[in-house]
mmCIF file of C-alpha atoms in Angstrom:
data_model
loop_
_atom_site.group_PDB
_atom_site.id
_atom_site.type_symbol
_atom_site.label_atom_id
_atom_site.label_comp_id
_atom_site.label_asym_id
_atom_site.label_seq_id
_atom_site.Cartn_x
_atom_site.Cartn_y
_atom_site.Cartn_z
ATOM 1 C CA MET A 1 7.159 -7.513 -23.350
ATOM 2 C CA HIS A 2 6.356 -3.953 -24.423
ATOM 3 C CA ARG A 3 2.962 -3.542 -26.110
ATOM 4 C CA ASP A 4 2.140 -0.545 -28.254
ATOM 5 C CA TYR A 5 -1.625 -0.010 -27.866
ATOM 6 C CA ARG A 6 -3.190 2.204 -30.528
ATOM 7 C CA PHE A 7 -6.694 3.241 -31.575
ATOM 8 C CA ASN A 8 -6.960 4.963 -34.959
ATOM 9 C CA ASN A 9 -3.167 5.036 -34.852
ATOM 10 C CA VAL A 10 -3.230 7.005 -31.574
ATOM 11 C CA LYS A 11 -1.333 5.613 -28.576
ATOM 12 C CA ILE A 12 -3.404 5.353 -25.411
ATOM 13 C CA TYR A 13 -2.049 5.935 -21.906
ATOM 14 C CA ALA A 14 -3.548 5.812 -18.403
ATOM 15 C CA GLU A 15 -3.066 9.266 -16.896
ATOM 16 C CA ILE A 16 -3.171 9.775 -13.119
ATOM 17 C CA THR A 17 -5.761 12.531 -12.801
ATOM 18 C CA GLY A 18 -6.749 12.206 -9.131
ATOM 19 C CA TRP A 19 -5.120 11.225 -5.875
ATOM 20 C CA GLY A 20 -6.299 11.048 -2.283
ATOM 21 C CA LYS A 21 -5.612 9.436 1.073
ATOM 22 C CA CYS A 22 -7.189 8.616 4.423
ATOM 23 C CA LEU A 23 -5.151 8.416 7.623
ATOM 24 C CA PRO A 24 -6.843 7.509 10.915
ATOM 25 C CA PRO A 25 -6.438 10.201 13.579
ATOM 26 C CA ALA A 26 -5.242 7.885 16.396
ATOM 27 C CA ILE A 27 -1.428 7.799 16.562
ATOM 28 C CA MET A 28 0.540 4.985 18.202
ATOM 29 C CA THR A 29 4.102 6.059 19.013
ATOM 30 C CA ASN A 30 7.047 3.802 19.756
ATOM 31 C CA ASP A 31 6.906 4.991 23.346
ATOM 32 C CA ASP A 32 3.256 3.892 23.492
ATOM 33 C CA LEU A 33 4.265 0.411 22.321
ATOM 34 C CA ALA A 34 6.940 0.272 25.001
ATOM 35 C CA THR A 35 4.237 0.493 27.680
ATOM 36 C CA PHE A 36 3.111 -3.076 26.929
ATOM 37 C CA LEU A 37 5.885 -4.614 24.783
ATOM 38 C CA GLU A 38 9.520 -5.241 25.633
ATOM 39 C CA THR A 39 10.815 -2.630 23.240
ATOM 40 C CA SER A 40 11.865 1.012 23.005
ATOM 41 C CA ASP A 41 11.800 3.952 20.634
ATOM 42 C CA GLU A 42 15.512 3.448 19.900
ATOM 43 C CA TRP A 43 15.132 -0.313 19.279
ATOM 44 C CA ILE A 44 12.327 0.222 16.744
ATOM 45 C CA GLU A 45 13.692 3.286 14.962
ATOM 46 C CA THR A 46 17.238 1.988 14.480
ATOM 47 C CA ARG A 47 15.945 -1.253 12.939
ATOM 48 C CA THR A 48 13.044 0.061 10.869
ATOM 49 C CA GLY A 49 13.016 3.853 10.672
ATOM 50 C CA ILE A 50 9.520 3.922 12.176
ATOM 51 C CA LYS A 51 8.570 6.457 14.861
ATOM 52 C CA GLU A 52 4.779 6.105 14.866
ATOM 53 C CA ARG A 53 1.840 4.543 13.041
ATOM 54 C CA ARG A 54 -1.929 5.093 12.749
ATOM 55 C CA VAL A 55 -4.634 2.896 14.301
ATOM 56 C CA SER A 56 -8.112 2.861 12.773
ATOM 57 C CA HIS A 57 -11.384 2.640 14.654
ATOM 58 C CA VAL A 58 -13.295 1.897 11.426
ATOM 59 C CA GLY A 59 -13.164 -0.895 8.864
ATOM 60 C CA THR A 60 -11.092 -1.099 5.704
ATOM 61 C CA SER A 61 -14.018 -0.192 3.450
ATOM 62 C CA HIS A 62 -14.590 3.053 5.396
ATOM 63 C CA LEU A 63 -10.928 4.053 5.007
ATOM 64 C CA ALA A 64 -11.072 3.129 1.318
ATOM 65 C CA THR A 65 -14.206 5.214 0.764
ATOM 66 C CA ILE A 66 -12.675 8.398 2.172
ATOM 67 C CA ALA A 67 -9.509 7.944 0.098
ATOM 68 C CA ALA A 68 -11.686 7.313 -2.968
ATOM 69 C CA LEU A 69 -13.755 10.475 -2.437
ATOM 70 C CA ASN A 70 -10.561 12.512 -2.104
ATOM 71 C CA ALA A 71 -9.120 11.057 -5.317
ATOM 72 C CA LEU A 72 -12.372 11.706 -7.197
ATOM 73 C CA ALA A 73 -12.382 15.292 -5.916
ATOM 74 C CA ALA A 74 -8.801 15.830 -7.098
ATOM 75 C CA ALA A 75 -9.765 14.543 -10.551
ATOM 76 C CA ASP A 76 -13.213 16.229 -10.499
ATOM 77 C CA VAL A 77 -14.719 12.956 -11.729
ATOM 78 C CA ASP A 78 -18.358 12.012 -11.180
ATOM 79 C CA PRO A 79 -18.533 8.531 -9.572
ATOM 80 C CA ASN A 80 -21.093 7.527 -12.212
ATOM 81 C CA ASP A 81 -18.408 8.006 -14.878
ATOM 82 C CA LEU A 82 -16.232 5.282 -13.344
ATOM 83 C CA ASP A 83 -16.296 1.939 -15.133
ATOM 84 C CA LEU A 84 -14.034 0.018 -12.737
ATOM 85 C CA ILE A 85 -13.198 0.126 -9.014
ATOM 86 C CA LEU A 86 -10.229 -1.973 -7.938
ATOM 87 C CA VAL A 87 -9.290 -2.287 -4.255
ATOM 88 C CA GLY A 88 -5.964 -3.751 -3.179
ATOM 89 C CA THR A 89 -6.170 -5.139 0.351
ATOM 90 C CA CYS A 90 -5.327 -8.113 2.533
ATOM 91 C CA THR A 91 -7.578 -6.949 5.398
ATOM 92 C CA ALA A 92 -11.051 -6.928 3.884
ATOM 93 C CA ASP A 93 -14.021 -6.335 6.200
ATOM 94 C CA GLU A 94 -15.541 -9.621 5.043
ATOM 95 C CA ILE A 95 -14.594 -12.392 2.641
ATOM 96 C CA ILE A 96 -17.890 -11.831 0.823
ATOM 97 C CA PRO A 97 -18.903 -9.265 -0.347
ATOM 98 C CA ASN A 98 -15.711 -7.503 -1.370
ATOM 99 C CA VAL A 99 -14.460 -4.090 -0.223
ATOM 100 C CA ALA A 100 -14.761 -2.657 -3.738
ATOM 101 C CA SER A 101 -18.527 -3.195 -3.768
ATOM 102 C CA ALA A 102 -18.842 -1.343 -0.449
ATOM 103 C CA VAL A 103 -16.892 1.586 -1.900
ATOM 104 C CA GLN A 104 -19.032 1.491 -5.033
ATOM 105 C CA GLN A 105 -22.202 1.672 -2.948
ATOM 106 C CA ARG A 106 -20.974 4.448 -0.676
ATOM 107 C CA ILE A 107 -19.667 6.756 -3.408
ATOM 108 C CA GLY A 108 -22.622 6.065 -5.721
ATOM 109 C CA ALA A 109 -20.708 4.634 -8.685
ATOM 110 C CA LYS A 110 -23.700 2.863 -10.227
ATOM 111 C CA TYR A 111 -22.069 1.668 -13.442
ATOM 112 C CA ALA A 112 -18.656 0.414 -12.308
ATOM 113 C CA ALA A 113 -17.387 -3.118 -12.085
ATOM 114 C CA ALA A 114 -15.827 -3.728 -8.665
ATOM 115 C CA PHE A 115 -13.369 -6.267 -7.321
ATOM 116 C CA ASP A 116 -10.611 -6.745 -4.723
ATOM 117 C CA LEU A 117 -7.022 -7.774 -5.398
ATOM 118 C CA ASN A 118 -4.785 -9.344 -2.753
ATOM 119 C CA ALA A 119 -1.081 -9.246 -3.495
ATOM 120 C CA ALA A 120 -0.387 -8.039 0.075
ATOM 121 C CA CYS A 121 1.951 -5.015 0.069
ATOM 122 C CA SER A 122 2.336 -5.201 -3.726
ATOM 123 C CA SER A 123 -1.410 -4.860 -4.322
ATOM 124 C CA PHE A 124 -1.515 -1.223 -5.401
ATOM 125 C CA LEU A 125 1.225 -1.557 -8.017
ATOM 126 C CA TYR A 126 -0.382 -4.785 -9.211
ATOM 127 C CA GLY A 127 -3.629 -2.814 -9.501
ATOM 128 C CA MET A 128 -1.943 -0.030 -11.487
ATOM 129 C CA HIS A 129 -0.369 -2.645 -13.757
ATOM 130 C CA TYR A 130 -3.667 -4.309 -14.671
ATOM 131 C CA ALA A 131 -5.782 -1.147 -14.708
ATOM 132 C CA THR A 132 -3.304 0.515 -17.063
ATOM 133 C CA GLN A 133 -3.453 -2.441 -19.444
ATOM 134 C CA ALA A 134 -7.259 -2.375 -19.307
ATOM 135 C CA ILE A 135 -7.289 1.316 -20.245
ATOM 136 C CA ARG A 136 -4.708 0.890 -22.996
ATOM 137 C CA THR A 137 -6.718 -1.901 -24.619
ATOM 138 C CA GLY A 138 -9.919 0.139 -24.461
ATOM 139 C CA ALA A 139 -11.655 -2.177 -21.996
ATOM 140 C CA HIS A 140 -12.019 0.694 -19.483
ATOM 141 C CA LYS A 141 -11.698 4.473 -19.605
ATOM 142 C CA LYS A 142 -11.952 5.697 -16.001
ATOM 143 C CA VAL A 143 -10.624 3.488 -13.217
ATOM 144 C CA LEU A 144 -10.481 4.090 -9.480
ATOM 145 C CA ILE A 145 -7.649 2.181 -7.753
ATOM 146 C CA ILE A 146 -7.465 2.005 -3.964
ATOM 147 C CA GLY A 147 -4.992 0.516 -1.515
ATOM 148 C CA ALA A 148 -6.544 0.161 1.948
ATOM 149 C CA GLU A 149 -5.575 -1.748 5.082
ATOM 150 C CA ARG A 150 -6.553 -2.172 8.707
ATOM 151 C CA LEU A 151 -3.557 -4.282 9.669
ATOM 152 C CA THR A 152 -3.693 -3.467 13.358
ATOM 153 C CA ARG A 153 -6.700 -5.805 13.710
ATOM 154 C CA ILE A 154 -4.801 -8.897 12.554
ATOM 155 C CA LEU A 155 -1.431 -8.480 14.297
ATOM 156 C CA ASP A 156 -0.228 -10.525 17.235
ATOM 157 C CA TRP A 157 0.298 -7.692 19.697
ATOM 158 C CA THR A 158 2.495 -9.867 21.927
ATOM 159 C CA LYS A 159 5.200 -10.185 19.208
ATOM 160 C CA ARG A 160 7.350 -7.077 18.989
ATOM 161 C CA GLU A 161 9.216 -8.279 15.854
ATOM 162 C CA SER A 162 6.087 -7.855 13.733
ATOM 163 C CA ALA A 163 3.687 -5.763 15.835
ATOM 164 C CA VAL A 164 5.855 -2.641 15.652
ATOM 165 C CA LEU A 165 6.014 -2.633 11.851
ATOM 166 C CA PHE A 166 2.484 -2.018 10.620
ATOM 167 C CA GLY A 167 -0.222 0.625 10.611
ATOM 168 C CA ASP A 168 -3.589 1.474 9.066
ATOM 169 C CA GLY A 169 -4.532 3.765 6.205
ATOM 170 C CA ALA A 170 -5.745 4.080 2.623
ATOM 171 C CA GLY A 171 -4.786 5.826 -0.591
ATOM 172 C CA ALA A 172 -6.371 6.073 -4.019
ATOM 173 C CA MET A 173 -5.808 7.197 -7.596
ATOM 174 C CA VAL A 174 -8.055 7.874 -10.573
ATOM 175 C CA LEU A 175 -6.679 6.722 -13.933
ATOM 176 C CA GLU A 176 -8.178 8.032 -17.164
ATOM 177 C CA ALA A 177 -7.543 7.227 -20.819
ATOM 178 C CA SER A 178 -5.300 9.863 -22.391
ATOM 179 C CA GLU A 179 -3.357 10.517 -25.574
ATOM 180 C CA THR A 180 -0.612 12.211 -23.559
ATOM 181 C CA GLU A 181 2.400 10.063 -22.733
ATOM 182 C CA CYS A 182 2.019 9.755 -18.975
ATOM 183 C CA GLY A 183 0.983 7.401 -16.201
ATOM 184 C CA LEU A 184 2.502 3.959 -15.768
ATOM 185 C CA LEU A 185 4.851 3.715 -18.770
ATOM 186 C CA ALA A 186 6.231 0.293 -17.869
ATOM 187 C CA SER A 187 5.719 -2.231 -15.102
ATOM 188 C CA HIS A 188 6.805 -5.717 -14.147
ATOM 189 C CA VAL A 189 5.068 -7.837 -11.526
ATOM 190 C CA THR A 190 6.048 -11.274 -10.343
ATOM 191 C CA CYS A 191 5.912 -13.672 -7.377
ATOM 192 C CA ASP A 192 8.567 -15.721 -5.579
ATOM 193 C CA ALA A 193 6.143 -18.414 -4.433
ATOM 194 C CA ASP A 194 8.884 -20.742 -3.168
ATOM 195 C CA ALA A 195 9.171 -18.362 -0.203
ATOM 196 C CA ARG A 196 5.462 -17.732 0.319
ATOM 197 C CA ASP A 197 5.588 -19.009 3.910
ATOM 198 C CA VAL A 198 8.176 -16.519 5.207
ATOM 199 C CA LEU A 199 5.495 -13.812 5.363
ATOM 200 C CA ALA A 200 2.144 -15.339 6.203
ATOM 201 C CA LEU A 201 -0.905 -14.991 8.400
ATOM 202 C CA GLU A 202 -2.070 -18.480 9.263
ATOM 203 C CA PHE A 203 -5.780 -17.809 9.145
ATOM 204 C CA GLY A 204 -8.333 -18.591 6.462
ATOM 205 C CA LEU A 205 -10.645 -21.300 5.217
ATOM 206 C CA SER A 206 -7.904 -23.893 5.771
ATOM 207 C CA PHE A 207 -7.673 -22.815 9.426
ATOM 208 C CA ASP A 208 -9.582 -24.937 11.975
ATOM 209 C CA ARG A 209 -12.193 -22.326 12.861
ATOM 210 C CA PHE A 210 -13.842 -24.632 15.389
ATOM 211 C CA GLY A 211 -10.615 -24.722 17.368
ATOM 212 C CA PHE A 212 -9.903 -21.020 16.949
ATOM 213 C CA ASP A 213 -8.744 -19.573 20.272
ATOM 214 C CA GLY A 214 -8.269 -15.933 19.288
ATOM 215 C CA ILE A 215 -4.686 -16.277 18.020
ATOM 216 C CA MET A 216 -3.871 -15.659 14.359
ATOM 217 C CA PRO A 217 -0.217 -16.789 14.032
ATOM 218 C CA PHE A 218 1.760 -14.267 11.985
ATOM 219 C CA ASN A 219 4.864 -15.769 10.390
ATOM 220 C CA PHE A 220 7.471 -13.080 9.689
ATOM 221 C CA VAL A 221 11.031 -14.185 8.844
ATOM 222 C CA GLY A 222 12.648 -10.780 8.533
ATOM 223 C CA GLN A 223 16.099 -11.656 7.167
ATOM 224 C CA GLU A 224 14.740 -13.992 4.505
ATOM 225 C CA ILE A 225 12.099 -11.451 3.469
ATOM 226 C CA PHE A 226 14.743 -8.728 3.165
ATOM 227 C CA LYS A 227 17.077 -10.902 1.076
ATOM 228 C CA ARG A 228 14.384 -12.023 -1.346
ATOM 229 C CA ALA A 229 12.802 -8.559 -1.547
ATOM 230 C CA VAL A 230 16.123 -7.043 -2.585
ATOM 231 C CA LYS A 231 16.640 -9.666 -5.285
ATOM 232 C CA GLY A 232 13.071 -9.477 -6.611
ATOM 233 C CA MET A 233 12.870 -5.690 -6.743
ATOM 234 C CA ASN A 234 16.306 -5.488 -8.355
ATOM 235 C CA ILE A 235 15.183 -7.762 -11.201
ATOM 236 C CA ALA A 236 11.869 -5.908 -11.602
ATOM 237 C CA ILE A 237 13.576 -2.504 -11.756
ATOM 238 C CA GLU A 238 16.067 -3.728 -14.367
ATOM 239 C CA LYS A 239 13.179 -4.987 -16.508
ATOM 240 C CA VAL A 240 11.242 -1.695 -16.489
ATOM 241 C CA PHE A 241 14.360 0.276 -17.324
ATOM 242 C CA ALA A 242 15.062 -2.099 -20.205
ATOM 243 C CA GLU A 243 11.480 -1.837 -21.488
ATOM 244 C CA THR A 244 11.472 1.957 -21.555
ATOM 245 C CA GLY A 245 15.078 2.462 -22.606
ATOM 246 C CA LEU A 246 15.468 4.839 -19.672
ATOM 247 C CA SER A 247 18.384 4.893 -17.253
ATOM 248 C CA THR A 248 18.818 6.041 -13.676
ATOM 249 C CA ASP A 249 19.893 9.436 -15.073
ATOM 250 C CA ASP A 250 16.339 9.950 -16.350
ATOM 251 C CA ILE A 251 14.694 9.456 -12.941
ATOM 252 C CA ASP A 252 13.478 12.512 -11.031
ATOM 253 C CA SER A 253 12.446 10.685 -7.852
ATOM 254 C CA LEU A 254 12.034 7.322 -6.158
ATOM 255 C CA ILE A 255 8.707 6.591 -4.436
ATOM 256 C CA PRO A 256 8.986 3.054 -3.037
ATOM 257 C CA HIS A 257 6.957 0.776 -0.813
ATOM 258 C CA GLN A 258 7.484 1.872 2.797
ATOM 259 C CA ALA A 259 8.460 -1.324 4.625
ATOM 260 C CA ASN A 260 11.871 -0.659 6.140
ATOM 261 C CA LYS A 261 14.193 2.365 6.019
ATOM 262 C CA ARG A 262 17.224 0.177 5.309
ATOM 263 C CA LEU A 263 15.514 -1.355 2.294
ATOM 264 C CA ILE A 264 14.495 2.074 0.987
ATOM 265 C CA ASP A 265 18.114 3.246 1.332
ATOM 266 C CA TYR A 266 19.276 0.198 -0.614
ATOM 267 C CA LEU A 267 16.799 0.887 -3.425
ATOM 268 C CA ALA A 268 17.881 4.522 -3.615
ATOM 269 C CA LYS A 269 21.497 3.471 -3.960
ATOM 270 C CA MET A 270 20.626 0.865 -6.587
ATOM 271 C CA CYS A 271 18.609 3.411 -8.613
ATOM 272 C CA ASN A 272 21.258 6.117 -8.141
ATOM 273 C CA VAL A 273 18.649 8.440 -6.606
ATOM 274 C CA PRO A 274 19.933 10.866 -3.939
ATOM 275 C CA GLU A 275 18.318 11.092 -0.520
ATOM 276 C CA ASP A 276 16.593 14.393 -1.283
ATOM 277 C CA LYS A 277 14.793 12.755 -4.229
ATOM 278 C CA THR A 278 13.770 9.612 -2.351
ATOM 279 C CA PHE A 279 10.359 9.887 -0.752
ATOM 280 C CA ILE A 280 10.163 8.458 2.777
ATOM 281 C CA ASN A 281 7.218 8.634 5.180
ATOM 282 C CA ILE A 282 7.638 5.304 6.987
ATOM 283 C CA GLN A 283 8.619 7.245 10.120
ATOM 284 C CA LYS A 284 5.028 8.560 10.364
ATOM 285 C CA TYR A 285 2.906 5.606 9.309
ATOM 286 C CA GLY A 286 4.926 2.392 9.421
ATOM 287 C CA ASN A 287 4.099 -0.210 6.794
ATOM 288 C CA THR A 288 0.490 0.201 5.643
ATOM 289 C CA SER A 289 0.854 -2.611 3.085
ATOM 290 C CA SER A 290 -1.144 -1.894 -0.094
ATOM 291 C CA ALA A 291 -1.802 1.675 1.097
ATOM 292 C CA THR A 292 1.843 2.737 1.349
ATOM 293 C CA LEU A 293 2.354 3.544 -2.325
ATOM 294 C CA PRO A 294 -0.753 5.718 -2.934
ATOM 295 C CA ILE A 295 -0.287 7.519 0.400
ATOM 296 C CA ALA A 296 3.350 8.183 -0.501
ATOM 297 C CA PHE A 297 2.384 9.543 -3.938
ATOM 298 C CA CYS A 298 -0.228 11.840 -2.380
ATOM 299 C CA GLU A 299 2.246 13.278 0.085
ATOM 300 C CA ALA A 300 5.046 13.554 -2.476
ATOM 301 C CA VAL A 301 2.732 15.671 -4.645
ATOM 302 C CA GLU A 302 1.562 17.742 -1.668
ATOM 303 C CA GLN A 303 5.140 18.404 -0.552
ATOM 304 C CA GLY A 304 6.352 19.424 -4.013
ATOM 305 C CA MET A 305 8.665 16.470 -4.604
ATOM 306 C CA VAL A 306 6.626 15.482 -7.666
ATOM 307 C CA LYS A 307 6.639 18.161 -10.360
ATOM 308 C CA PRO A 308 4.808 18.344 -13.702
ATOM 309 C CA GLY A 309 6.218 15.815 -16.171
ATOM 310 C CA ASP A 310 8.445 14.062 -13.630
ATOM 311 C CA THR A 311 9.615 10.505 -14.199
ATOM 312 C CA ILE A 312 9.300 8.352 -11.082
ATOM 313 C CA VAL A 313 10.431 4.829 -10.267
ATOM 314 C CA SER A 314 8.565 2.689 -7.738
ATOM 315 C CA ALA A 315 9.233 -0.790 -6.377
ATOM 316 C CA VAL A 316 7.215 -3.035 -4.055
ATOM 317 C CA PHE A 317 7.214 -6.447 -2.434
ATOM 318 C CA GLY A 318 4.740 -8.272 -0.232
ATOM 319 C CA GLY A 319 3.443 -11.555 1.104
ATOM 320 C CA GLY A 320 3.500 -14.329 -1.403
ATOM 321 C CA LEU A 321 6.259 -13.159 -2.011
ATOM 322 C CA THR A 322 4.807 -10.791 -4.594
ATOM 323 C CA CYS A 323 7.082 -8.213 -6.141
ATOM 324 C CA GLY A 324 7.085 -5.503 -8.777
ATOM 325 C CA ALA A 325 8.394 -2.237 -10.126
ATOM 326 C CA GLY A 326 7.084 0.537 -12.320
ATOM 327 C CA ILE A 327 8.156 3.702 -14.086
ATOM 328 C CA ILE A 328 5.538 6.439 -13.861
ATOM 329 C CA LYS A 329 5.475 9.711 -15.766
ATOM 330 C CA TRP A 330 3.417 12.319 -13.977
ATOM 331 C CA GLY A 331 1.105 14.572 -15.969
ATOM 332 C CA GLN A 332 1.157 18.359 -16.049
ATOM 333 C CA ARG A 333 -1.235 18.904 -13.137
ATOM 334 C CA ILE A 334 -0.043 18.654 -9.530
ATOM 335 C CA THR A 335 -2.918 20.479 -7.844
ATOM 336 C CA PRO A 336 -6.326 18.912 -7.172
ATOM 337 C CA LYS A 337 -9.264 20.308 -9.138
ATOM 338 C CA ARG A 338 -11.367 20.261 -5.981
ATOM 339 C CA ASP A 339 -10.485 20.029 -2.299
ATOM 340 C CA ASN A 340 -9.287 16.497 -1.545
ATOM 341 C CA ASN A 341 -8.727 16.755 2.203
ATOM 342 C CA LEU A 342 -11.765 14.920 3.560
ATOM 343 C CA GLN A 343 -10.718 13.495 6.950
ATOM 344 C CA LEU A 344 -11.792 10.537 9.050
ATOM 345 C CA GLU A 345 -13.309 11.862 12.254
ATOM 346 C CA SER A 346 -12.042 10.572 15.608
ATOM 347 C CA ASN A 347 -14.301 8.504 17.839
ATOM 348 C CA GLY A 348 -12.528 9.865 20.921
ATOM 349 C CA GLN A 349 -10.391 6.771 21.508
ATOM 350 C CA SER A 350 -6.611 6.907 21.580
ATOM 351 C CA ALA A 351 -4.444 4.352 19.781
ATOM 352 C CA LEU A 352 -3.727 2.690 23.134
ATOM 353 C CA ASP A 353 -7.456 2.509 23.851
ATOM 354 C CA LEU A 354 -7.890 0.608 20.602
ATOM 355 C CA ILE A 355 -4.857 -1.685 20.864
ATOM 356 C CA LEU A 356 -4.572 -2.633 24.562
ATOM 357 C CA PRO A 357 -7.694 -4.858 24.509
ATOM 358 C CA LEU A 358 -6.262 -6.723 21.512
ATOM 359 C CA HIS A 359 -2.936 -7.153 23.318
ATOM 360 C CA LEU A 360 -4.574 -8.426 26.495
ATOM 361 C CA ASN A 361 -6.864 -10.827 24.630
ATOM 362 C CA THR A 362 -4.007 -12.285 22.616
ATOM 363 C CA LYS A 363 -1.777 -12.566 25.668
ATOM 364 C CA ALA A 364 -4.514 -14.433 27.538
ATOM 365 C CA ALA A 365 -5.069 -16.737 24.548
ATOM 366 C CA TRP A 366 -1.364 -17.606 24.359
ATOM 367 C CA GLU A 367 -1.261 -18.306 28.092
ATOM 368 C CA LYS A 368 -4.324 -20.554 27.851
ATOM 369 C CA ARG A 369 -2.843 -22.452 24.913
ATOM 370 C CA GLN A 370 0.407 -23.059 26.824
ATOM 371 C CA HIS A 371 -1.529 -24.193 29.902
ATOM 372 C CA ASP A 372 -3.711 -26.572 27.882
#
């Protein structure tokens, strides 16, 4: 349902004033994967569109902090002016305390509330949805939203069907209360919980930690995920178009979740958006879960695909199966107020240096389990 939030008869919006990203320097190519998995560059690219992905040598909170500092620089916002930090992630450094509190501490945002949100790959759009409502109601005025993941630490590196899909990274946005009609104009988020088991990592408090042998089973039923993702995103997109009264003719670009090139192509066709107005970077980073959307927005702005006043449609899906769509109107500024290119420094290790020990440990654990 559309809600018209007003203060003193003035409509309030949540303008995107800052954007930033963090991409680990270590690159894992498809050819690298083929050195220890039964796969090939052609096999991966033809099925997913992915050519390479990033592998982090630092934790999720470190990635999130760099992305946050870049977004704050682009907005020229003092961290002490933030009143909320929201981190979307499914790969937190610890269960307690949350990633958001680590970011708060590291950037020096003394007065902000801080919490994590886990809707898997949908987390960033979920975060935009709730942060926008909080700003429109007057509960918050300056919100930092981050999507950050270190997925390479939780994958089963003996399973090519899932191991080739994911990568690490982080992206962030600053939202500020504004009287200008911009930001997330409409959004719809939902969850197809009947299919929650088709995309699941079987590890948590319900897992028998005393019998843990180093294997975290990753359930990934690709065809079922694809089918339900298409249906869920289709419904969500129809709802946001209906809420705004806009049509596909009003859309300047599509910036979707980067999970699979075939799915992105389907969304583009459904939204009647041509290829040159559909942002795709999955070939460089793979699926970075909650980080895909903010990273994609950063690069779309940097590459000139997003122009002042553009109307953008986004759609996401993730484990749960969470799902959502949004229509975003960009503001008039597409250049950062301050330099927002802070980089994560390399520790000298290649992606293979970081991943091969994980592969060997998991392989040995599987062999031991079969022997026992």
